[in-house]
PDB file of C-alpha atoms in Angstrom:
ATOM      1  CA  MET A  10     -21.536   9.257  -0.418  1.00 52.00           C
ATOM      2  CA  ASP A  11     -20.397   5.658  -0.436  1.00 91.00           C
ATOM      3  CA  GLN A  12     -18.188   4.243   2.270  1.00 96.00           C
ATOM      4  CA  LEU A  13     -15.308   1.863   1.562  1.00 96.00           C
ATOM      5  CA  ARG A  14     -13.759  -0.690   3.855  1.00 98.00           C
ATOM      6  CA  GLY A  15     -10.060  -1.209   3.363  1.00 98.00           C
ATOM      7  CA  LEU A  16      -6.689  -1.406   5.038  1.00 98.00           C
ATOM      8  CA  LEU A  17      -4.483   1.582   5.748  1.00 98.00           C
ATOM      9  CA  VAL A  18      -0.806   0.625   5.773  1.00 98.00           C
ATOM     10  CA  LYS A  19       1.672   3.093   7.257  1.00 98.00           C
ATOM     11  CA  PRO A  20       5.463   2.709   7.114  1.00 96.00           C
ATOM     12  CA  ASN A  21       6.738   0.235   9.731  1.00 95.00           C
ATOM     13  CA  LYS A  22       3.204  -0.318  11.087  1.00 97.00           C
ATOM     14  CA  LEU A  23       0.763  -3.204  10.831  1.00 97.00           C
ATOM     15  CA  PRO A  24      -2.276  -2.707   8.542  1.00 98.00           C
ATOM     16  CA  GLU A  25      -5.232  -0.965  10.155  1.00 98.00           C
ATOM     17  CA  GLU A  26      -8.784  -1.744   9.077  1.00 98.00           C
ATOM     18  CA  ILE A  27     -10.587   1.476   8.169  1.00 98.00           C
ATOM     19  CA  THR A  28     -13.919   2.623   6.766  1.00 98.00           C
ATOM     20  CA  PHE A  29     -13.700   5.866   4.825  1.00 98.00           C
ATOM     21  CA  ASP A  30     -15.612   8.084   2.404  1.00 96.00           C
ATOM     22  CA  ASN A  31     -15.123   7.019  -1.205  1.00 95.00           C
ATOM     23  CA  SER A  32     -13.998  10.503  -2.205  1.00 95.00           C
ATOM     24  CA  LEU A  33     -10.870  11.874  -3.805  1.00 96.00           C
ATOM     25  CA  GLU A  34     -10.377  14.246  -0.876  1.00 97.00           C
ATOM     26  CA  LYS A  35     -10.480  11.480   1.741  1.00 98.00           C
ATOM     27  CA  LYS A  36      -8.100   9.246  -0.243  1.00 98.00           C
ATOM     28  CA  GLN A  37      -5.675  12.168  -0.610  1.00 98.00           C
ATOM     29  CA  GLU A  38      -5.918  12.844   3.115  1.00 98.00           C
ATOM     30  CA  LEU A  39      -5.130   9.204   3.966  1.00 98.00           C
ATOM     31  CA  VAL A  40      -2.084   8.998   1.662  1.00 98.00           C
ATOM     32  CA  GLU A  41      -1.039  12.594   2.407  1.00 97.00           C
ATOM     33  CA  GLY A  42      -0.965  13.817  -1.189  1.00 97.00           C
ATOM     34  CA  TYR A  43      -2.036  13.183  -4.754  1.00 98.00           C
ATOM     35  CA  ILE A  44      -3.251   9.637  -5.263  1.00 97.00           C
ATOM     36  CA  GLU A  45      -2.016   6.987  -7.643  1.00 96.00           C
ATOM     37  CA  TYR A  46      -3.329   3.473  -8.127  1.00 95.00           C
ATOM     38  CA  ALA A  47      -0.745   0.689  -8.169  1.00 93.00           C
ATOM     39  CA  TYR A  48      -1.373  -2.913  -9.098  1.00 92.00           C
ATOM     40  CA  SER A  49       0.723  -6.036  -8.719  1.00 91.00           C
ATOM     41  CA  ASP A  50       0.555  -9.427 -10.393  1.00 91.00           C
ATOM     42  CA  ASP A  51       1.414 -10.817  -6.943  1.00 91.00           C
ATOM     43  CA  PHE A  52      -1.870  -9.391  -5.571  1.00 92.00           C
ATOM     44  CA  PRO A  53      -4.371  -9.486  -8.464  1.00 91.00           C
ATOM     45  CA  ASP A  54      -7.503  -9.105  -6.322  1.00 92.00           C
ATOM     46  CA  VAL A  55      -6.694  -5.656  -4.933  1.00 95.00           C
ATOM     47  CA  ALA A  56      -5.525  -2.161  -5.810  1.00 95.00           C
ATOM     48  CA  PHE A  57      -3.081  -0.079  -3.795  1.00 96.00           C
ATOM     49  CA  ILE A  58      -3.877   3.612  -3.484  1.00 97.00           C
ATOM     50  CA  CYS A  59      -0.670   5.468  -2.688  1.00 98.00           C
ATOM     51  CA  ASN A  60       0.889   8.914  -2.797  1.00 98.00           C
ATOM     52  CA  GLU A  61       1.834   9.660  -6.401  1.00 97.00           C
ATOM     53  CA  GLU A  62       4.798  11.772  -5.261  1.00 97.00           C
ATOM     54  CA  GLY A  63       5.804   9.661  -2.255  1.00 96.00           C
ATOM     55  CA  LYS A  64       9.342   8.936  -3.413  1.00 94.00           C
ATOM     56  CA  ILE A  65       9.894  12.384  -4.935  1.00 96.00           C
ATOM     57  CA  ASN A  66       8.821  14.009  -1.654  1.00 96.00           C
ATOM     58  CA  GLY A  67      11.074  11.715   0.402  1.00 94.00           C
ATOM     59  CA  LEU A  68       8.319   9.909   2.280  1.00 96.00           C
ATOM     60  CA  PRO A  69       9.556   6.871   4.210  1.00 94.00           C
ATOM     61  CA  TYR A  70       9.562   3.617   2.292  1.00 94.00           C
ATOM     62  CA  ASN A  71       6.718   1.381   3.333  1.00 96.00           C
ATOM     63  CA  ARG A  72       6.257  -2.046   1.709  1.00 95.00           C
ATOM     64  CA  ASP A  73       7.469  -4.064  -1.238  1.00 93.00           C
ATOM     65  CA  ILE A  74       4.535  -5.044  -3.481  1.00 93.00           C
ATOM     66  CA  GLY A  75       6.583  -7.225  -5.812  1.00 88.00           C
ATOM     67  CA  HIS A  76       7.720  -4.859  -8.537  1.00 82.00           C
ATOM     68  CA  ASP A  77       8.060  -1.711  -6.472  1.00 89.00           C
ATOM     69  CA  ILE A  78       8.378  -0.385  -2.949  1.00 93.00           C
ATOM     70  CA  ILE A  79       5.649   2.081  -2.025  1.00 96.00           C
ATOM     71  CA  ALA A  80       6.722   5.212  -0.146  1.00 96.00           C
ATOM     72  CA  GLY A  81       4.366   6.695   2.425  1.00 97.00           C
ATOM     73  CA  ASN A  82       0.930   5.527   3.508  1.00 98.00           C
ATOM     74  CA  PHE A  83      -1.173   3.401   1.209  1.00 98.00           C
ATOM     75  CA  ILE A  84      -4.687   1.995   1.198  1.00 98.00           C
ATOM     76  CA  ILE A  85      -5.587  -1.511   0.057  1.00 98.00           C
ATOM     77  CA  ILE A  86      -8.997  -1.837  -1.560  1.00 97.00           C
ATOM     78  CA  SER A  87     -10.652  -4.248  -3.918  1.00 95.00           C
ATOM     79  CA  SER A  88     -11.198  -3.079  -7.463  1.00 80.00           C
ATOM     80  CA  ASN A  89     -13.978  -3.936  -9.891  1.00 74.00           C
ATOM     81  CA  VAL A  90     -12.063  -4.600 -13.098  1.00 66.00           C
ATOM     82  CA  GLU A  91     -15.149  -4.371 -15.322  1.00 73.00           C
ATOM     83  CA  ASP A  92     -16.137  -0.819 -14.413  1.00 76.00           C
ATOM     84  CA  GLY A  93     -13.017   0.420 -12.603  1.00 75.00           C
ATOM     85  CA  GLU A  94     -14.935   1.215  -9.424  1.00 86.00           C
ATOM     86  CA  ASP A  95     -13.354   0.915  -6.005  1.00 93.00           C
ATOM     87  CA  VAL A  96     -14.890  -1.817  -3.871  1.00 94.00           C
ATOM     88  CA  SER A  97     -14.652  -2.633  -0.173  1.00 96.00           C
ATOM     89  CA  LEU A  98     -12.421  -5.485   0.900  1.00 97.00           C
ATOM     90  CA  SER A  99     -14.197  -8.659   1.987  1.00 96.00           C
ATOM     91  CA  ASP A 100     -13.592 -10.178   5.429  1.00 97.00           C
ATOM     92  CA  LYS A 101     -11.432 -12.800   3.720  1.00 97.00           C
ATOM     93  CA  GLN A 102      -9.330 -10.139   1.961  1.00 97.00           C
ATOM     94  CA  ILE A 103      -8.931  -8.161   5.203  1.00 98.00           C
ATOM     95  CA  GLU A 104      -7.513 -11.232   6.952  1.00 97.00           C
ATOM     96  CA  LYS A 105      -5.380 -12.210   3.937  1.00 97.00           C
ATOM     97  CA  TYR A 106      -3.723  -8.799   3.600  1.00 97.00           C
ATOM     98  CA  LYS A 107      -3.249  -8.346   7.346  1.00 98.00           C
ATOM     99  CA  LYS A 108      -1.230 -11.574   7.208  1.00 97.00           C
ATOM    100  CA  ILE A 109       0.693 -10.585   4.057  1.00 96.00           C
ATOM    101  CA  PHE A 110       1.676  -7.127   5.333  1.00 96.00           C
ATOM    102  CA  ASN A 111       2.675  -8.388   8.778  1.00 96.00           C
ATOM    103  CA  ASP A 112       5.815  -7.775  10.897  1.00 94.00           C
ATOM    104  CA  LYS A 113       7.870  -9.993   8.577  1.00 95.00           C
ATOM    105  CA  SER A 114       6.915  -7.885   5.541  1.00 94.00           C
ATOM    106  CA  ILE A 115       8.188  -4.805   7.401  1.00 95.00           C
ATOM    107  CA  GLU A 116      11.475  -6.564   8.150  1.00 94.00           C
ATOM    108  CA  ASP A 117      11.830  -7.958   4.608  1.00 93.00           C
ATOM    109  CA  THR A 118      11.166  -4.548   3.039  1.00 93.00           C
ATOM    110  CA  ASN A 119      13.670  -2.834   5.339  1.00 92.00           C
ATOM    111  CA  ILE A 120      16.317  -5.439   4.442  1.00 92.00           C
ATOM    112  CA  LYS A 121      15.612  -4.922   0.732  1.00 91.00           C
ATOM    113  CA  ILE A 122      15.908  -1.132   1.118  1.00 89.00           C
ATOM    114  CA  THR A 123      19.203  -1.497   3.014  1.00 90.00           C
ATOM    115  CA  ASN A 124      20.561  -3.786   0.298  1.00 87.00           C
ATOM    116  CA  ILE A 125      19.560  -1.326  -2.442  1.00 85.00           C
ATOM    117  CA  ILE A 126      21.291   1.515  -0.591  1.00 83.00           C
ATOM    118  CA  LEU A 127      24.432  -0.563  -0.085  1.00 86.00           C
ATOM    119  CA  GLN A 128      24.500  -1.593  -3.745  1.00 83.00           C
ATOM    120  CA  ASN A 129      24.001   2.004  -4.875  1.00 83.00           C
ATOM    121  CA  ASN A 130      26.999   2.961  -2.749  1.00 80.00           C
ATOM    122  CA  GLY A 131      29.254   0.325  -4.303  1.00 79.00           C
ATOM    123  CA  PHE A 132      28.973  -2.439  -1.735  1.00 77.00           C
ATOM    124  CA  GLU A 133      28.520  -6.034  -2.879  1.00 74.00           C
ATOM    125  CA  ILE A 134      25.679  -7.950  -1.309  1.00 66.00           C
TER     126      ILE A 134
END
């Protein structure tokens, strides 16, 4: 079985470099449920593997990826667009995404979530 190198991002935590089996079961274990692939124009060189039912199941919000906020754990991997295969992150991508999903991204996401809640409850921001 192939091994993948990626980043595991947990809510309010810094990304953790991991090596894991490239299997459905292992991906489900890491995201704690059924998997879904998310993509963002802001991060075209990677795929985000997240819990498909994260929001429905009330998992804690994690990070803003541009068009959405992922709930629960997610894995960042590289994706081969031609054949759709998952690919390990390069050293350069590991460093890049550790910097992107840093302490400030946690703070920025939490501020965005607070603002959404306030707006949904009739407060002006």
